[in-house]
Backbone as a ProteinNet text record, in pm:
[ID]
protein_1_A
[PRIMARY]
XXXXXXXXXXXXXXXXXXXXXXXXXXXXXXXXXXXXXXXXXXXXXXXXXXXXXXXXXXXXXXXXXXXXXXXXXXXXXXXXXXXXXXXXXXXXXXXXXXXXXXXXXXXXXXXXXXXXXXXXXXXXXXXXXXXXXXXXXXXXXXXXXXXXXXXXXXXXXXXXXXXXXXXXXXXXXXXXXXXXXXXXX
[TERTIARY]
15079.1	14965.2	14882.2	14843.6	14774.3	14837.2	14838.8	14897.3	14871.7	14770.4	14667.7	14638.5	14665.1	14639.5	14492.2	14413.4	14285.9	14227.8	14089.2	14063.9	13964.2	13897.9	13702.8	13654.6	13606	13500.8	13406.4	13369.3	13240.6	13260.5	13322.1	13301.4	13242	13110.8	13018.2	13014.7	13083.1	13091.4	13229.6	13268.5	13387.8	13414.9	13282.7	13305.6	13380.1	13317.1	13401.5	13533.1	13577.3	13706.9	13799.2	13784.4	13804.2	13839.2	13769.2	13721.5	13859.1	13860	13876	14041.4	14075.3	14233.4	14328.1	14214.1	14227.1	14291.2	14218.7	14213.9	14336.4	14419.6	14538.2	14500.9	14384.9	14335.8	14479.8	14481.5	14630.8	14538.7	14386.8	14346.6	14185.9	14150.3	13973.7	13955.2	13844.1	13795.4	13633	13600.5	13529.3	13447.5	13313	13210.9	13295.3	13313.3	13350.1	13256.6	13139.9	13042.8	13037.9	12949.6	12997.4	12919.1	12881.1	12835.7	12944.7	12941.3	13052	13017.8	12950.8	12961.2	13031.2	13020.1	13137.4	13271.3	13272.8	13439.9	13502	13360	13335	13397.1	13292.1	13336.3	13459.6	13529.6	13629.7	13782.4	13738.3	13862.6	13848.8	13731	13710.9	13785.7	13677.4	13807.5	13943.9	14012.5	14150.3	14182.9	14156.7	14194	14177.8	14095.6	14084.8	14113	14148.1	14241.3	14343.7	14436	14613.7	14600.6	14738.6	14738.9	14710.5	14570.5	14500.3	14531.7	14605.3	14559.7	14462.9	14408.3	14250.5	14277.9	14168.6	14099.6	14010.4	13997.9	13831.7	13786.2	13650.9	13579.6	13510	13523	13453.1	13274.8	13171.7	13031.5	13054.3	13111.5	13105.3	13227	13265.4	13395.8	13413.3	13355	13380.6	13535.9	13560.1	13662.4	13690	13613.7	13642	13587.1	13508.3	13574.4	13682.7	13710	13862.9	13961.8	13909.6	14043.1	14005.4	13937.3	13855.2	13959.4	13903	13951.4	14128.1	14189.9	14319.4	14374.9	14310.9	14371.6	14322.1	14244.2	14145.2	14139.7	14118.2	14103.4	14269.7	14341.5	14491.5	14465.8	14388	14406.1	14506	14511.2	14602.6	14578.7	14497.8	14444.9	14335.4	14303.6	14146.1	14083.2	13944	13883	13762.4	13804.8	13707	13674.7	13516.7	13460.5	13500.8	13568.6	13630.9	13706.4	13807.8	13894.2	13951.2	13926.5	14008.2	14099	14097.7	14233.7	14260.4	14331.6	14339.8	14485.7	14542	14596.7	14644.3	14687.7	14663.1	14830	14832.1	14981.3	15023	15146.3	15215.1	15207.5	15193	15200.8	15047.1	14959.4	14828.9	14839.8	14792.5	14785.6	14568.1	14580.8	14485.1	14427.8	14210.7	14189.8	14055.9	14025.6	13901	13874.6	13698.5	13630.3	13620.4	13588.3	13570.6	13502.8	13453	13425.1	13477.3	13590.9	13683.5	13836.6	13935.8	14070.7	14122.3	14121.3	14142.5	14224.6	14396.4	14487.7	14533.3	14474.3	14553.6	14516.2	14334.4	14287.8	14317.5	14432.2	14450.1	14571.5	14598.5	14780.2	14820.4	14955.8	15029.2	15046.2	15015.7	15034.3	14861.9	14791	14653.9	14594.6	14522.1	14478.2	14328.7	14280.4	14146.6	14065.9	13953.2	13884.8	13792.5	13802.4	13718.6	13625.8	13483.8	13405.8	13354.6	13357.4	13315.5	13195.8	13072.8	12958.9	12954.1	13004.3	12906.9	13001.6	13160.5	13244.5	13329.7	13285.2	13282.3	13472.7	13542.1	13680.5	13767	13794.5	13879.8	14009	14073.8	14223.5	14329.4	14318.3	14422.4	14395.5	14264.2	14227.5	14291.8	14263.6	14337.8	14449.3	14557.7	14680.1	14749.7	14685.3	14730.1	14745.2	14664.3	14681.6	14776.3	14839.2	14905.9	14865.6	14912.4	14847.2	14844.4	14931.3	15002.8	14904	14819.7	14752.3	14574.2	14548.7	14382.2	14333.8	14227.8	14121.7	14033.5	14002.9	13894.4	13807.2	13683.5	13543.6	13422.8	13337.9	13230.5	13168.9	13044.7	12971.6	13061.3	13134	13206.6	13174.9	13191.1	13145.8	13332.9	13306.8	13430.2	13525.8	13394.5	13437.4	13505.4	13445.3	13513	13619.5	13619.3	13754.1	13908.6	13858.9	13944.3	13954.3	13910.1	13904	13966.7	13986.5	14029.1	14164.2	14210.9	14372.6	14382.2	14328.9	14402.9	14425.1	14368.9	14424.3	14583.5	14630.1	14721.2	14683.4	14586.6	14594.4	14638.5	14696.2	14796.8	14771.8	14626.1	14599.4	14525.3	14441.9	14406.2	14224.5	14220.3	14037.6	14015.1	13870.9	13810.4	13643.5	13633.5	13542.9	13447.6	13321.1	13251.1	13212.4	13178.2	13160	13073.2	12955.1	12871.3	12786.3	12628.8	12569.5	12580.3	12556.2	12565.3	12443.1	12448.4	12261.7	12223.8	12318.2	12319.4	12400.4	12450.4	12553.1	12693.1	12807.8	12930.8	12907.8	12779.2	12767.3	12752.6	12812.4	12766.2	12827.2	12783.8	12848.2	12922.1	13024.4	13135.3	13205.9	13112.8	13132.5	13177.6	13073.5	13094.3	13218.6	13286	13365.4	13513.5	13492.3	13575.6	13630.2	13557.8	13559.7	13602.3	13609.2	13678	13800	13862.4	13975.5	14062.3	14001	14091.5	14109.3	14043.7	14069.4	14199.4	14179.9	14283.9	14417.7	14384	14538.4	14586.8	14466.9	14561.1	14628.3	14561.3	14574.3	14741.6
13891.2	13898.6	14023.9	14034	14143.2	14267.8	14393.5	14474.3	14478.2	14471.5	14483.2	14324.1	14341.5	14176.6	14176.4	14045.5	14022.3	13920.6	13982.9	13849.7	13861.4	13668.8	13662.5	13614.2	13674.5	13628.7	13537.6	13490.8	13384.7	13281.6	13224.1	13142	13014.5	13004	12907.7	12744.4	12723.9	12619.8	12604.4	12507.7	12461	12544.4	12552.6	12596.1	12752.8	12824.6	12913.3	12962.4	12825.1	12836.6	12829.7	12671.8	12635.8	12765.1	12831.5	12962.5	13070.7	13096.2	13204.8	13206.1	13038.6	13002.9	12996.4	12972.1	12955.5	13133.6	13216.4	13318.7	13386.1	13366.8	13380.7	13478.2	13475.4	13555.4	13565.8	13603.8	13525.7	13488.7	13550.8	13482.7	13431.6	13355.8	13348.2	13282.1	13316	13280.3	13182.1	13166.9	13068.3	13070	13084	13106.8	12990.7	12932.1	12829.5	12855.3	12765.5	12777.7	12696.4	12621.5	12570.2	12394.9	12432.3	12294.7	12231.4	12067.9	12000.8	12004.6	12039.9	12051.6	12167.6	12271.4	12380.2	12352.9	12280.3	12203.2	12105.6	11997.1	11950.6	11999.1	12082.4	12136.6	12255.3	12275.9	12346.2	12211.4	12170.2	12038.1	12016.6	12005.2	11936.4	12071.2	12187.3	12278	12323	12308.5	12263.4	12192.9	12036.7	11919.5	11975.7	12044.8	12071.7	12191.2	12329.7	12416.8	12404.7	12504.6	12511.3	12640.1	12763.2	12896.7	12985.1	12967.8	13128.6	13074.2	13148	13134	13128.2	13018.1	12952.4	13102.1	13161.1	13248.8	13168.1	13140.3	13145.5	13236.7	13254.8	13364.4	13296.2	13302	13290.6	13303.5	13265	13297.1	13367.7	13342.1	13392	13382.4	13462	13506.3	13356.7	13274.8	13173.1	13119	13082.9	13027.5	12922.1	12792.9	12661.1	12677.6	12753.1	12746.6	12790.5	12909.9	12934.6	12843.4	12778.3	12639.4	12570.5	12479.3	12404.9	12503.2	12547.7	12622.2	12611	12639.4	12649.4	12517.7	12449.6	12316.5	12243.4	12228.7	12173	12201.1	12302.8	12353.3	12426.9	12466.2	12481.6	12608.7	12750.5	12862.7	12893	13004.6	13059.4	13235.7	13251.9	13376.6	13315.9	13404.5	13473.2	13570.8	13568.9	13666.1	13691.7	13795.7	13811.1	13962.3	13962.4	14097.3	14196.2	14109.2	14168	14129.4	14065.3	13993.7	14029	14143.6	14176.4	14133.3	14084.9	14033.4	13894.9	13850.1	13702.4	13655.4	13512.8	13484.8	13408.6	13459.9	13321.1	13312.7	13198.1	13182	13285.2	13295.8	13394.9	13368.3	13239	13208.6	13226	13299	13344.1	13473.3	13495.1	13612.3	13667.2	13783.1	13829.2	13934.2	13931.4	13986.7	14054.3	14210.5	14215.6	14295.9	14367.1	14457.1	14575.3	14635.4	14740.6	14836.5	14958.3	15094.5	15189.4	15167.9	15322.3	15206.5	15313.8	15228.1	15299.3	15254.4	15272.5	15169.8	15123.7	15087.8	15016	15099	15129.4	15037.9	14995.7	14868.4	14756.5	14711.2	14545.5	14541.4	14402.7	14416.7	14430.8	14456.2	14492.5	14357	14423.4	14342.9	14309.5	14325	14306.5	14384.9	14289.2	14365.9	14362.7	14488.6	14593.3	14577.8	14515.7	14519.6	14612.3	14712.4	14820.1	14868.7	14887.2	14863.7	15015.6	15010.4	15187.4	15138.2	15139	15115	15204.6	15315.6	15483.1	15510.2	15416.6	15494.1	15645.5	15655	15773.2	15785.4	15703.9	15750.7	15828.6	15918.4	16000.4	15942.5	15922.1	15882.4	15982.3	16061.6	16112.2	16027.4	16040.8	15966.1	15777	15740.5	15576.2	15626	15733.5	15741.5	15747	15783.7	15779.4	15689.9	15529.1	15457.3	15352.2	15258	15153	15056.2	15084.6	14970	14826.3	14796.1	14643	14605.2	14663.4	14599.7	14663.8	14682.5	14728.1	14660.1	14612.3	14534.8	14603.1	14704.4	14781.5	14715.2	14680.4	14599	14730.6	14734.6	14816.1	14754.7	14813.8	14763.5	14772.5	14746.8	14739.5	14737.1	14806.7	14816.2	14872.4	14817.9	14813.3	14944.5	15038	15201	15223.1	15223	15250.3	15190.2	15086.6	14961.8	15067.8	15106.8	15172.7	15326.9	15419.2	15512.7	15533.7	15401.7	15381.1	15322.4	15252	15232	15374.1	15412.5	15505.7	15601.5	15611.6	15737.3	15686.7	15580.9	15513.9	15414.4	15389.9	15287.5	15128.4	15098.1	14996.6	14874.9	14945.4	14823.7	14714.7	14613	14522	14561.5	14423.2	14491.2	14347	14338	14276.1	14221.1	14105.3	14038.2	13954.8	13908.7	13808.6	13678.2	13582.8	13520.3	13496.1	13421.5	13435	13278.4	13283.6	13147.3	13098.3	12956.5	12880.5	12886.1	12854.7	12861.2	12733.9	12635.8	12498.6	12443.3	12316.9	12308.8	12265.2	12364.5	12322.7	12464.5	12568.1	12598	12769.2	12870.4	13009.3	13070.8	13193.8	13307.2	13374.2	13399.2	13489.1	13572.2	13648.7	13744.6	13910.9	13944.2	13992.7	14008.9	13901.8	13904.7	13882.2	13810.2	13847.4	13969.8	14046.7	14250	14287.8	14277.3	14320.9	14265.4	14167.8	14090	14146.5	14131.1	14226	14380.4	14418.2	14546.2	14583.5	14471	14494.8	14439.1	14315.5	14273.1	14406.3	14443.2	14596.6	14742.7	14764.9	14880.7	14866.3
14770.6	14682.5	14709.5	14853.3	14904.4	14932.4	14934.6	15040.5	15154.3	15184.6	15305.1	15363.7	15437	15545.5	15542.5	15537.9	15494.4	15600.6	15679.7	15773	15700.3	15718.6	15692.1	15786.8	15844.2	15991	15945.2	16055.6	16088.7	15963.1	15914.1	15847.6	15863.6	15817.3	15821.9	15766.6	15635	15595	15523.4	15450.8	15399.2	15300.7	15192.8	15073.9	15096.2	15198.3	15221.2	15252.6	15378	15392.9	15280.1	15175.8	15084	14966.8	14947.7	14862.5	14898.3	15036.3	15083.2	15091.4	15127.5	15131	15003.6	14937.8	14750.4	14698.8	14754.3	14704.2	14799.7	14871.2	14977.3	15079.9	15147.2	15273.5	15392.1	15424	15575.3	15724.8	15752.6	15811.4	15812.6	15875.2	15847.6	15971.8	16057	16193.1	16163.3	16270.5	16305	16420	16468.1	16608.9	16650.5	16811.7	16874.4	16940.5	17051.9	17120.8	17215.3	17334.8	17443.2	17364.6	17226.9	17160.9	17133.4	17087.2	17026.1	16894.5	16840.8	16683.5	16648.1	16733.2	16682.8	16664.7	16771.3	16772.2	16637.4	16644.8	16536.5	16374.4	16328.9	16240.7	16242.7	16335.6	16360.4	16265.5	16344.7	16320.7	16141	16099.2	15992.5	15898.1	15937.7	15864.2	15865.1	15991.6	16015	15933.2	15844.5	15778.2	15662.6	15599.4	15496.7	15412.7	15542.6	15443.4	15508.6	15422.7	15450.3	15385	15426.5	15447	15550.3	15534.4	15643.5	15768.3	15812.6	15989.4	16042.4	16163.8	16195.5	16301.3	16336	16464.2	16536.4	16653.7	16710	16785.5	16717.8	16786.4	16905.6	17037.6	17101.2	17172.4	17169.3	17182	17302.8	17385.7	17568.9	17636.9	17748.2	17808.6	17923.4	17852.4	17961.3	18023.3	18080.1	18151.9	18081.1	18100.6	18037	17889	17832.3	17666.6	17676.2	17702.5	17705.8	17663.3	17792.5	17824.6	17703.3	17655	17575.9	17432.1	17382.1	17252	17226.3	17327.7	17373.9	17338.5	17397.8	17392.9	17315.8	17296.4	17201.4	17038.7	17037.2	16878.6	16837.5	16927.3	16889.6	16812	16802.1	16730.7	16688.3	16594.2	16549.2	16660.9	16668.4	16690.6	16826.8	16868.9	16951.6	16891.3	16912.8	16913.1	16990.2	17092.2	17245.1	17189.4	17242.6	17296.8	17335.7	17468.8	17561.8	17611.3	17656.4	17643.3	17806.3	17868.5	18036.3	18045.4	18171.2	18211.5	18197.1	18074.8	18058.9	18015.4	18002.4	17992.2	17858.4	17723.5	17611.9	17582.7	17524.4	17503.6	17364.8	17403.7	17315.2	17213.5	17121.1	16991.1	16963.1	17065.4	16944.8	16951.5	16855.3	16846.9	16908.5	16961.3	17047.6	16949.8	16891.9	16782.5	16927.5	16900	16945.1	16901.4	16901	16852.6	16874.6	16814.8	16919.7	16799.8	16798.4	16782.3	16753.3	16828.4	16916.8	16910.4	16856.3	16850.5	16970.7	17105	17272.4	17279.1	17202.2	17238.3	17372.5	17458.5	17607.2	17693.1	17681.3	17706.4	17669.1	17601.6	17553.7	17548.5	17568.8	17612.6	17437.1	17481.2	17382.6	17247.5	17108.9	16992.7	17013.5	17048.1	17023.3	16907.8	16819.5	16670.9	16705.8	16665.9	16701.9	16550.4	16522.3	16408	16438.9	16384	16357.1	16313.2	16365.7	16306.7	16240.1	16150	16033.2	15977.4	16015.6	15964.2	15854.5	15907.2	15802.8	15705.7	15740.8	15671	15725.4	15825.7	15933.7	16011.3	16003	15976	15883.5	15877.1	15790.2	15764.8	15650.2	15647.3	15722.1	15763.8	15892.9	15969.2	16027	16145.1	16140.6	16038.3	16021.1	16036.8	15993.3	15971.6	16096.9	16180.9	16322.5	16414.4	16333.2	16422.7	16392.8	16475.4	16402.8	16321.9	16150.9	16073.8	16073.3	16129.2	16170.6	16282.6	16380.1	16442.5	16427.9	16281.5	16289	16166	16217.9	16062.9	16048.5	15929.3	15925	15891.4	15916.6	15912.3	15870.4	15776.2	15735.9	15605.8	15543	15496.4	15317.4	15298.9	15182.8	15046.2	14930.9	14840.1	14720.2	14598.8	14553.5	14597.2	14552.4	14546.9	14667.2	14781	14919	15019.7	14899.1	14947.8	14844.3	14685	14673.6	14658.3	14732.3	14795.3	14946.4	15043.8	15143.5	15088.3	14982.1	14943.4	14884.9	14809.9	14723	14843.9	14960.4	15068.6	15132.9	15115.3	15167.2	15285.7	15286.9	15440.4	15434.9	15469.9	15527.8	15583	15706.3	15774.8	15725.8	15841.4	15761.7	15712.9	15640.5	15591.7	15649.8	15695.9	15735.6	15640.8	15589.2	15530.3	15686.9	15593.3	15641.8	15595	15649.7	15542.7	15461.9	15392.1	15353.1	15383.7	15345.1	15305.1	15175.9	15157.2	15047.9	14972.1	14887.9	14814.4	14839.7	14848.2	14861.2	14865	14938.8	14989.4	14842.6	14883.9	14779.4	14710	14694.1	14621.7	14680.1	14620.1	14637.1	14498	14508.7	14438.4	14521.5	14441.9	14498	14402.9	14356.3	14207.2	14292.4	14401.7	14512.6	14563.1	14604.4	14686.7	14594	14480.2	14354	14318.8	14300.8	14250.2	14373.5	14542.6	14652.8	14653.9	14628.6	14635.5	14514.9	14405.3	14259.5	14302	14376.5	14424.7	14509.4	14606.5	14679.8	14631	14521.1	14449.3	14390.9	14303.4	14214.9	14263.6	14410.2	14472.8	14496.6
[MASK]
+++++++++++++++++++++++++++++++++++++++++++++++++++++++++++++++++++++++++++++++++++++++++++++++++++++++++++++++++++++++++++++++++++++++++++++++++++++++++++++++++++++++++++++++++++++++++

């Protein structure tokens, strides 16, 4: 459907997941925190979409969330800060942040969401890196979503999620015109 592999961070409520799985994202993440309602509603959205691969974003480099998330919430993905020296099983896949695409720090097959506030990457500069493991993340607007395909880039794009106006209920007219963008590119 996509060319470009598509994550939506932080996803806050159902209607979003719901929304976002509808529209064939391949992944969408989730805060996990040292509360049980994070967990909570983790599960509930587990039950209720099918498609996107679940992420959890972790609040803190703790040890026993760690463990907790792992076992508990069954990810598809991670997503650490910082991630050092750790251990996750091979069937997740390992997501972190960063600034600066510095490869060399994260074990191998680790995908780098990138953060381009200004837009301040040049398409050489993307062209150099591996597309299969980068989510470009920045303040997005139709134009610069296709100005960044029409240069050829490959990798993934990175969404957020949004609030409801009330619950069941948002606009997503927004996020409609970014998604047709990337179907047509």
């Amino acid at each position: 459907m996509y060319r470009n592999p598509i994550l939506v961070r932080k996803i806050t409520h159902l209607t979003d997941a719901r929304y976002f799985a509808a529209m064939g994202v391949d992944w969408i993440s989730m805060i996990l925190g040292e509360e049980p309602a994070s967990f909570m509603q983790w599960h509930a959205l587990r039950d209720w979409v099918e498609g996107p691969k679940l992420i959890a974003e972790l609040t803190s480099p703790d040890e026993m969330l760690l463990a907790k998330t792992i076992i508990d919430a069954k990810p598809n993905g991670l997503l650490l800060q910082d991630p050092g020296p750790l251990e996750i099983p091979a069937s997740m896949t390992l997501f972190v942040e960063s600034e600066h695409p510095d490869f060399s720090r994260w074990p191998p097959d680790t995908c780098v969401i990138l953060h381009d506030i200004h837009g301040s990457f040049t398409p050489d500069q993307l062209a150099t890196l591996d597309p299969s493991r980068i989510f470009l993340q920045m303040d997005w607007t139709a134009e610069r979503l296709e100005t960044l395909l029409d240069s050829g880039y490959t990798g993934g794009i990175c969404f957020t999620g949004g609030s409801e106006q009330a619950t069941g209920m948002r606009n997503y007219d927004l996020m409609d015109e970014w998604l047709d963008v990337l179907a047509t590119s």
